[in-house]
Coordinates of C-alpha atoms in Angstrom, one line a residue:
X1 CA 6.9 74.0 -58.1
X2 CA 6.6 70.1 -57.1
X3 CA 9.6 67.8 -57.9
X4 CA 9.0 65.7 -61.0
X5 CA 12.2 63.4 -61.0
X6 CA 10.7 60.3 -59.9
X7 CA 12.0 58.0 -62.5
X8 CA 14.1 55.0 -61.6
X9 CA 17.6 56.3 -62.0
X10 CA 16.7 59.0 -59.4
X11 CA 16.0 56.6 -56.8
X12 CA 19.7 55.0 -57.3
X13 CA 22.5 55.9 -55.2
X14 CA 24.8 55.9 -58.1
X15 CA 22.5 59.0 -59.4
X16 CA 23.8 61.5 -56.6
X17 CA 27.7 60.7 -57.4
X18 CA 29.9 63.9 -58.6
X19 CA 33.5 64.4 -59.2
X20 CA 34.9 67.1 -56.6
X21 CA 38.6 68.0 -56.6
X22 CA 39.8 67.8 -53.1
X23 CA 41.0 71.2 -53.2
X24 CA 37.7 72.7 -52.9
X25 CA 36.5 70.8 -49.6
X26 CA 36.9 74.2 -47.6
X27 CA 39.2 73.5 -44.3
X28 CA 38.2 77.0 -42.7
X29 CA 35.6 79.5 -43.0
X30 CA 36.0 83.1 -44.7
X31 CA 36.9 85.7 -41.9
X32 CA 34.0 87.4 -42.9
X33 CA 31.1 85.1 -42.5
X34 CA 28.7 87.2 -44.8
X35 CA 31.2 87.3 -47.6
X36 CA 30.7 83.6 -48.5
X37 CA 29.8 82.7 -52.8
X38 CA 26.2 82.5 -53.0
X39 CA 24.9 80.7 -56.3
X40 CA 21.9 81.4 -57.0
X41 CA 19.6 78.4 -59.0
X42 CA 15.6 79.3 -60.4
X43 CA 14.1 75.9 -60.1
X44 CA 11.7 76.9 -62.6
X45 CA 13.7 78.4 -65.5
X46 CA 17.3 76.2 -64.8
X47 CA 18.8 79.2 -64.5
X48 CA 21.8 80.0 -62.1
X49 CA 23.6 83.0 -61.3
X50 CA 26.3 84.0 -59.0
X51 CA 26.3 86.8 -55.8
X52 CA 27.4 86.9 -51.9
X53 CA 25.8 85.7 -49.4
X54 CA 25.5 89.4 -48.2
X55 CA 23.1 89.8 -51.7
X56 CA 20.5 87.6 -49.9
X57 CA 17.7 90.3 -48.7
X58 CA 17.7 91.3 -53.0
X59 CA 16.4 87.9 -53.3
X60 CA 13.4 88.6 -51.0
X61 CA 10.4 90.4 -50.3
X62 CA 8.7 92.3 -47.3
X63 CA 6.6 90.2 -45.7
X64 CA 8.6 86.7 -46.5
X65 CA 9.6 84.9 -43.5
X66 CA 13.3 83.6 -42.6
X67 CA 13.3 80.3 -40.9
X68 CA 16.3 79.4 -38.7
X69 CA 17.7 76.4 -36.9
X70 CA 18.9 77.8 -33.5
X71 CA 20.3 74.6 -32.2
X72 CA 24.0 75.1 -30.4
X73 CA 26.8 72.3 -31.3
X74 CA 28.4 70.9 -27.7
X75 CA 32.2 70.3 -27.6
X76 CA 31.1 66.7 -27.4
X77 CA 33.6 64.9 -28.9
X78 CA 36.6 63.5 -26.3
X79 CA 40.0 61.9 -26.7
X80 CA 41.5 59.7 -24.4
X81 CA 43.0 56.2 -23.6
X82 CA 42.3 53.1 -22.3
X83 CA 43.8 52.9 -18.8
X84 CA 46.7 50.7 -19.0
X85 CA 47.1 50.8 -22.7
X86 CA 48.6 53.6 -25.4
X87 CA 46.2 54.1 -28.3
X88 CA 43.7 56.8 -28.7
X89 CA 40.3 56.5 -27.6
X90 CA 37.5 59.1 -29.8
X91 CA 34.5 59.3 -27.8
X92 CA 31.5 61.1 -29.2
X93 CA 28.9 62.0 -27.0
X94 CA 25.3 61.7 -28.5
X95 CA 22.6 62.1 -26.1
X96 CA 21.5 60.8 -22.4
X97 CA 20.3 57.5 -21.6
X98 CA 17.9 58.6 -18.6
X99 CA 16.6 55.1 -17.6
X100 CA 20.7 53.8 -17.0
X101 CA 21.8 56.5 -15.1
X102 CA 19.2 56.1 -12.6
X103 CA 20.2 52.3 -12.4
X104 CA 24.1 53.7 -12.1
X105 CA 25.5 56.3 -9.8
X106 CA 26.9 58.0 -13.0
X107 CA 25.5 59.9 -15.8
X108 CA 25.3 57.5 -19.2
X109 CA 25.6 58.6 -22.3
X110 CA 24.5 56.6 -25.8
X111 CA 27.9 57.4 -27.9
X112 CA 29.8 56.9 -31.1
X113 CA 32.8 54.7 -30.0
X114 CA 36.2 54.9 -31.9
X115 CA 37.7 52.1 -32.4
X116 CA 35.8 50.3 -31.0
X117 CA 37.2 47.3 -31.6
X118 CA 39.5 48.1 -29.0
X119 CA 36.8 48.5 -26.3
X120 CA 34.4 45.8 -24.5
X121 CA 31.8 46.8 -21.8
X122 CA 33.7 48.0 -18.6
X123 CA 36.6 49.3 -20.2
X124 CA 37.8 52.4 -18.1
X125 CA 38.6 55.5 -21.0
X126 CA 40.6 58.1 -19.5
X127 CA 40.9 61.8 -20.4
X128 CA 43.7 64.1 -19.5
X129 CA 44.5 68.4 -20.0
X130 CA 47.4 68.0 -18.4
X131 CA 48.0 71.7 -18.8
X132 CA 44.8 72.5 -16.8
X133 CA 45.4 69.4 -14.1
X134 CA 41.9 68.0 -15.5
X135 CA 41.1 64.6 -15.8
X136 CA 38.2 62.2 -16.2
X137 CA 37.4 58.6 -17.3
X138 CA 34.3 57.2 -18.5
X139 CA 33.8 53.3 -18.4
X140 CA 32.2 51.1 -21.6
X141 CA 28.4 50.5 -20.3
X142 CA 27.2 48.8 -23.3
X143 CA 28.5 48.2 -26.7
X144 CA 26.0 48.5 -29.7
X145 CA 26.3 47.7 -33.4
X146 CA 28.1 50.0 -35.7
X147 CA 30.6 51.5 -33.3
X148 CA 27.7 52.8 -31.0
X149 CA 27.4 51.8 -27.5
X150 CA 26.7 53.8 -24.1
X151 CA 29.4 54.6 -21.8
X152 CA 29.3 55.8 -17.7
X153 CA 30.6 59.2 -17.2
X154 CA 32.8 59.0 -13.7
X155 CA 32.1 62.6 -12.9
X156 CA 34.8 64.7 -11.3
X157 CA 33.5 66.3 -7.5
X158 CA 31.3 69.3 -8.6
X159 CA 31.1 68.4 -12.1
X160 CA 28.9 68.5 -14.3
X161 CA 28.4 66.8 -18.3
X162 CA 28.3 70.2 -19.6
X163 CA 31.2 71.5 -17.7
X164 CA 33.0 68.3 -18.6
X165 CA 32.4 69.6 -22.0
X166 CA 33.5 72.8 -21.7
X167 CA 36.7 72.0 -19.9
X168 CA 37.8 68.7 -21.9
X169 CA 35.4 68.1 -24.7
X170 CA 35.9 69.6 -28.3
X171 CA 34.1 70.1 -31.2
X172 CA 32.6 67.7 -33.2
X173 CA 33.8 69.2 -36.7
X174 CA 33.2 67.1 -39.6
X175 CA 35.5 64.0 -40.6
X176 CA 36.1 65.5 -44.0
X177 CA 38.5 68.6 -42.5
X178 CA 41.4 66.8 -42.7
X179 CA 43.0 68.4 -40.0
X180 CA 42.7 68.1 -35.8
X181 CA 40.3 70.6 -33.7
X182 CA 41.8 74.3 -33.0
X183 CA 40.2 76.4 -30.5
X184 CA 38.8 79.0 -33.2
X185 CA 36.2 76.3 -34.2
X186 CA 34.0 76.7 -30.9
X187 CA 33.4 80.0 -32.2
X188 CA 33.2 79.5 -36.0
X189 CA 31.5 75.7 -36.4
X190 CA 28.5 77.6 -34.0
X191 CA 26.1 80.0 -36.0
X192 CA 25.7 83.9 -34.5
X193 CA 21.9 82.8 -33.4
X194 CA 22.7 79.4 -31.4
X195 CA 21.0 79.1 -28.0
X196 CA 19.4 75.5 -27.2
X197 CA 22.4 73.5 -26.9
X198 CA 22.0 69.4 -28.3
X199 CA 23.7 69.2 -31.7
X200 CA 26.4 67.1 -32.8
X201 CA 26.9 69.2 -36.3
X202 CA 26.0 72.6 -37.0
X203 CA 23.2 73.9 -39.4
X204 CA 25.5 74.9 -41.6
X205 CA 23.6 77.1 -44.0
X206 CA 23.5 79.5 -41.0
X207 CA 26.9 79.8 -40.8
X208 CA 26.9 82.5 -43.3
X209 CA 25.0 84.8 -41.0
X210 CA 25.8 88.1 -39.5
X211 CA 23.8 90.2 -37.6
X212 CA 24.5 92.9 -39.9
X213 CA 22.9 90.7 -42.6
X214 CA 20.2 89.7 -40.0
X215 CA 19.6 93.7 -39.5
X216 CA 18.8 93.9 -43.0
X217 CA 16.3 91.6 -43.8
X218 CA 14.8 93.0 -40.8
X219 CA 15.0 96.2 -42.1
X220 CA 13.3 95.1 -45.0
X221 CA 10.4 93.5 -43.1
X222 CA 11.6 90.7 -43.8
X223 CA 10.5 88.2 -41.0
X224 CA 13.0 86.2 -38.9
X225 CA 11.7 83.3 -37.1
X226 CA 13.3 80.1 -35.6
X227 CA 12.8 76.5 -34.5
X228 CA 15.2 73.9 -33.2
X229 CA 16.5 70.7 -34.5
X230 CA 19.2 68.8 -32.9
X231 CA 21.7 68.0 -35.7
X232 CA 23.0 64.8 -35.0
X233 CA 26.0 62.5 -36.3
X234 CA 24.0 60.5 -38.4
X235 CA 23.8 63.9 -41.0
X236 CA 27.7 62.5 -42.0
X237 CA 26.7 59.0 -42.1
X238 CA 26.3 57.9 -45.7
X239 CA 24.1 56.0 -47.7
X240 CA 25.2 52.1 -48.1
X241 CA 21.9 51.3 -50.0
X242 CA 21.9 50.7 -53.7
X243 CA 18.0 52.0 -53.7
X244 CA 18.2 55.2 -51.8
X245 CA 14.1 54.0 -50.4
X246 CA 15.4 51.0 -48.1
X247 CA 17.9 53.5 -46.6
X248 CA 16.5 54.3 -42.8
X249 CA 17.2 58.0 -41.3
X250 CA 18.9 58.5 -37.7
X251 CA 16.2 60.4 -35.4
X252 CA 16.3 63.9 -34.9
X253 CA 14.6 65.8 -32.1
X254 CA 12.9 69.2 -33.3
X255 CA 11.0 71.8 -31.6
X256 CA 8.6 74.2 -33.6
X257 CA 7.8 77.2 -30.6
X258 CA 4.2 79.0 -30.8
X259 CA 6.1 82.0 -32.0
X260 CA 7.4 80.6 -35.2
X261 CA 4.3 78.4 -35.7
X262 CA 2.2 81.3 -35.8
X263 CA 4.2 83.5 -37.7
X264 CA 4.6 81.3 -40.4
X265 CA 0.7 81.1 -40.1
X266 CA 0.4 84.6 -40.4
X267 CA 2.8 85.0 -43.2
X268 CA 1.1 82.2 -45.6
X269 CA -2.2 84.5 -44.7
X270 CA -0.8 87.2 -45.9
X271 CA 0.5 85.7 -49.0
X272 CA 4.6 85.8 -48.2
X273 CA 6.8 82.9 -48.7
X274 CA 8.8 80.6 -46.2
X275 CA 12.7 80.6 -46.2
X276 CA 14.0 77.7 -44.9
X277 CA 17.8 78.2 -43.9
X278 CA 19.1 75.0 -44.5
X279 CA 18.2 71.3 -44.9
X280 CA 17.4 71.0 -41.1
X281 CA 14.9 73.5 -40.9
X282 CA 13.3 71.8 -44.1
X283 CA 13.4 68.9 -42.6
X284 CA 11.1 70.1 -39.0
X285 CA 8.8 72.0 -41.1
X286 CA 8.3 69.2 -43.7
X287 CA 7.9 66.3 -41.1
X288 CA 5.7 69.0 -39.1
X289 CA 3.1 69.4 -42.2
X290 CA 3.2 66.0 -43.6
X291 CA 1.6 65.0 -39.7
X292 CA -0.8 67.8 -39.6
X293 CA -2.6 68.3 -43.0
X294 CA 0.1 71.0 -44.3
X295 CA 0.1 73.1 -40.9
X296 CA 3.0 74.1 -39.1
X297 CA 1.7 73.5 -35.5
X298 CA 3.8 73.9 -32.3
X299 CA 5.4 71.3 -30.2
X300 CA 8.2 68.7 -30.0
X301 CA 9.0 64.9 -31.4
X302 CA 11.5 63.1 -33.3
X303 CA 11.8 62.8 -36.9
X304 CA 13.2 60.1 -39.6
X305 CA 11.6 61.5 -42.5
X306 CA 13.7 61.2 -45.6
X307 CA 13.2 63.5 -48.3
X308 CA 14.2 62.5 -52.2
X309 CA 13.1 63.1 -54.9
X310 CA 9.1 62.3 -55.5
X311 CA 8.5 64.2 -52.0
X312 CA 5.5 66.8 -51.7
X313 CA 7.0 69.6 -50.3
X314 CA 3.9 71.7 -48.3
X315 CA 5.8 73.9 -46.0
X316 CA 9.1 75.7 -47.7
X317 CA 8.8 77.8 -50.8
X318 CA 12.8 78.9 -51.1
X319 CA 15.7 77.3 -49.7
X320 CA 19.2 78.7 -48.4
X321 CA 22.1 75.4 -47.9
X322 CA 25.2 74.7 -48.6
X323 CA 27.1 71.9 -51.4
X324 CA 26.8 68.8 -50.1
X325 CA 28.8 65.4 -50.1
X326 CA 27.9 62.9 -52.9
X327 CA 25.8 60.1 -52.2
X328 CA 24.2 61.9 -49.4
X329 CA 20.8 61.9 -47.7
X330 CA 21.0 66.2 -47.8
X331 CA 22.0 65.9 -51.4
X332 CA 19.2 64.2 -52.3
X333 CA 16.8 66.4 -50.1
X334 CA 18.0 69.5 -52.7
X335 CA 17.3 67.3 -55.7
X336 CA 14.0 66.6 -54.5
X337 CA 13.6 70.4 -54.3
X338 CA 14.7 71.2 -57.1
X339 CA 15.7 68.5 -59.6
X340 CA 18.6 66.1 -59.4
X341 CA 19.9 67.1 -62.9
X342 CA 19.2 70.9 -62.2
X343 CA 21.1 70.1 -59.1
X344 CA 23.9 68.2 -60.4
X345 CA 24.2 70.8 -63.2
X346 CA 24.5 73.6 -60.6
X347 CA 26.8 71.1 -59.0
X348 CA 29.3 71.1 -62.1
X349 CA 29.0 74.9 -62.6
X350 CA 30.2 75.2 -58.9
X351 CA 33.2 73.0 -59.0
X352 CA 33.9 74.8 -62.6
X353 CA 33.9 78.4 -60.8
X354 CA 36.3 76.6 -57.5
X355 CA 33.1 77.3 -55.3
X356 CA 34.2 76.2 -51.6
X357 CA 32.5 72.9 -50.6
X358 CA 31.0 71.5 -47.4
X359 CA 30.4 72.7 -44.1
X360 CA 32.8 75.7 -44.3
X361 CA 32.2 76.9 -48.2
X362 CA 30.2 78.6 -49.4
X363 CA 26.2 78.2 -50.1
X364 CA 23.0 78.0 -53.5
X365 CA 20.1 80.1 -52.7
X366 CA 17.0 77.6 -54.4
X367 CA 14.1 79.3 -55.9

């Protein structure tokens, strides 16, 4: 089924607002991944129900292929000070600049700088565990619009980014949990399957995961596949445009391995549908198809695409994600899916039943 909202009011922002009640913006996960709400929405009949997240593999049949996004979030995200002044210092860490640090004697980083009003290029930013006896600093390289810029990591004697990371850095979690980093979310704000480390968010529709859950669609014969794409930052930055079209995406680095390009191949063959879990995997397949006639081929690139409502979807035939923020670029990629006022419906029915929202709450199984 294509997406037929493609009137006017679908391409305003003010079309993806809702009313949430703060109380359901979930703060932690279950302790039971699996045992997350699941609603379930038919895009063709409007109809919704309501199950577990465990109930997935009822949903679908043998020979359907489950599509994950196996990217690993780093405990990128530092606090520190400027040397010589009180004040924090929250330094995000995005992705290497390669051409600087050849030109420096020190790794650079492009990075989201906060505040960074406080900072100008060769401010020194200093990070202390105090407990441990490790420290670091990093030093302002360049400052960029809207609180980006590129700092010089002054790596400690054997160091190396990624231990850095692992020793000082925390996790990114998302500016809506209205409370500070605790050490249980390196293991919970990471899905059971991550392996290629490069994201600044998690995929969070594969949160709900277990591998008991992933031993049963197996059972099943039910296909499980994955590809990668690097969540970044930019999947929390919102839409300041009036018309969602003049918006422009942040880039987003995917891979799409031979293994999952040909099994999804073999799978369309033989008549099964594609599972994407999550807006990111729609995303890579989607930008993958729309560059190659409707084939999922292998390899790797960046992608901006944007998808809202009026986009021919070619490559996912069912959908697993969680409730997203309003006025979002993922909340309009479900409406395209589906419909906006199937979605906002759904939406309303969720908040109505005190579904958990966001990141850590619970997920809609599309259709």
């Amino acid at each position: 089924m294509q997406p037929t909202d493609t009137t006017n009011a679908s391409l305003s922002l003010d079309a993806y607002d809702y009313q949430l009640p703060e109380a359901l913006v979930a703060q932690y996960p279950l302790s039971q991944r699996h045992e997350s709400r699941m609603m379930v929405l038919n895009r063709k009949t409007g109809e919704i129900s309501h199950h577990r997240f465990y109930d997935l593999p009822q949903f679908l049949d043998p020979g359907d292929l489950v599509v994950l996004n196996n990217t690993k979030v780093l405990p990128s995200r530092f606090l520190g000070n400027r040397v010589g002044f009180t004040g924090r210092i929250e330094v995000l860490l995005l992705y290497p600049n390669a051409e600087a640090t050849q030109e420096t004697s020190s790794p650079v980083w492009h990075a989201l700088l906060r505040p960074a009003r406080k900072l100008k290029e060769g401010t020194v930013i200093e990070f202390l565990q105090i407990s441990a006896g490790i420290s670091a600093t990093m030093t302002v390289y360049k400052l960029e619009e809207g609180g980006r810029g590129q700092v010089a990591i002054d790596l400690p004697k054997g160091e190396s980014v990624e231990t850095l990371m692992d020793t000082l850095g925390q996790m990114p979690i998302p500016p809506y949990l209205n409370r500070p980093v605790e050490p249980s979310d390196k293991e919970t704000y990471q899905t059971v399957f991550a392996s290629v480390p490069g994201a600044q968010a998690a995929p969070t529709a594969g949160l709900h995961f277990t591998p008991e859950v992933l031993q049963q669609l197996k059972d099943k014969d039910i296909g499980v596949t994955e590809v990668t794409l690097s969540v970044s930052s930019g999947t929390f930055r919102s839409v300041d445009e009036s018309d969602i079209t003049r918006h422009v995406m942040d880039p987003e680095y995917y891979t799409v391995p031979e293994a999952a390009a040909r099994q999804i191949h073999q799978t369309r063959q033989n008549g099964g549908r594609i599972i994407a879990i999550g807006t990111t995997v729609t995303k890579t397949l989607e930008t993958v198809a729309a560059k190659h006639q409707g084939k999922i081929t292998p390899g790797s690139d960046w992608s901006r695409l944007f998808i809202y409502p009026g986009f021919q979807f070619q490559a996912v035939d069912m959908l697993l994600t969680n409730f997203h923020l309003p006025k979002t670029t993922l909340l309009m990629l479900v409406s395209a899916f589906a419909n906006r006022e199937s979605i906002l419906k759904a939406y309303h029915q969720a908040v109505a039943n005190e579904y958990r929202f966001f990141s850590y709450g619970d997920c809609m199984l599309i259709l």
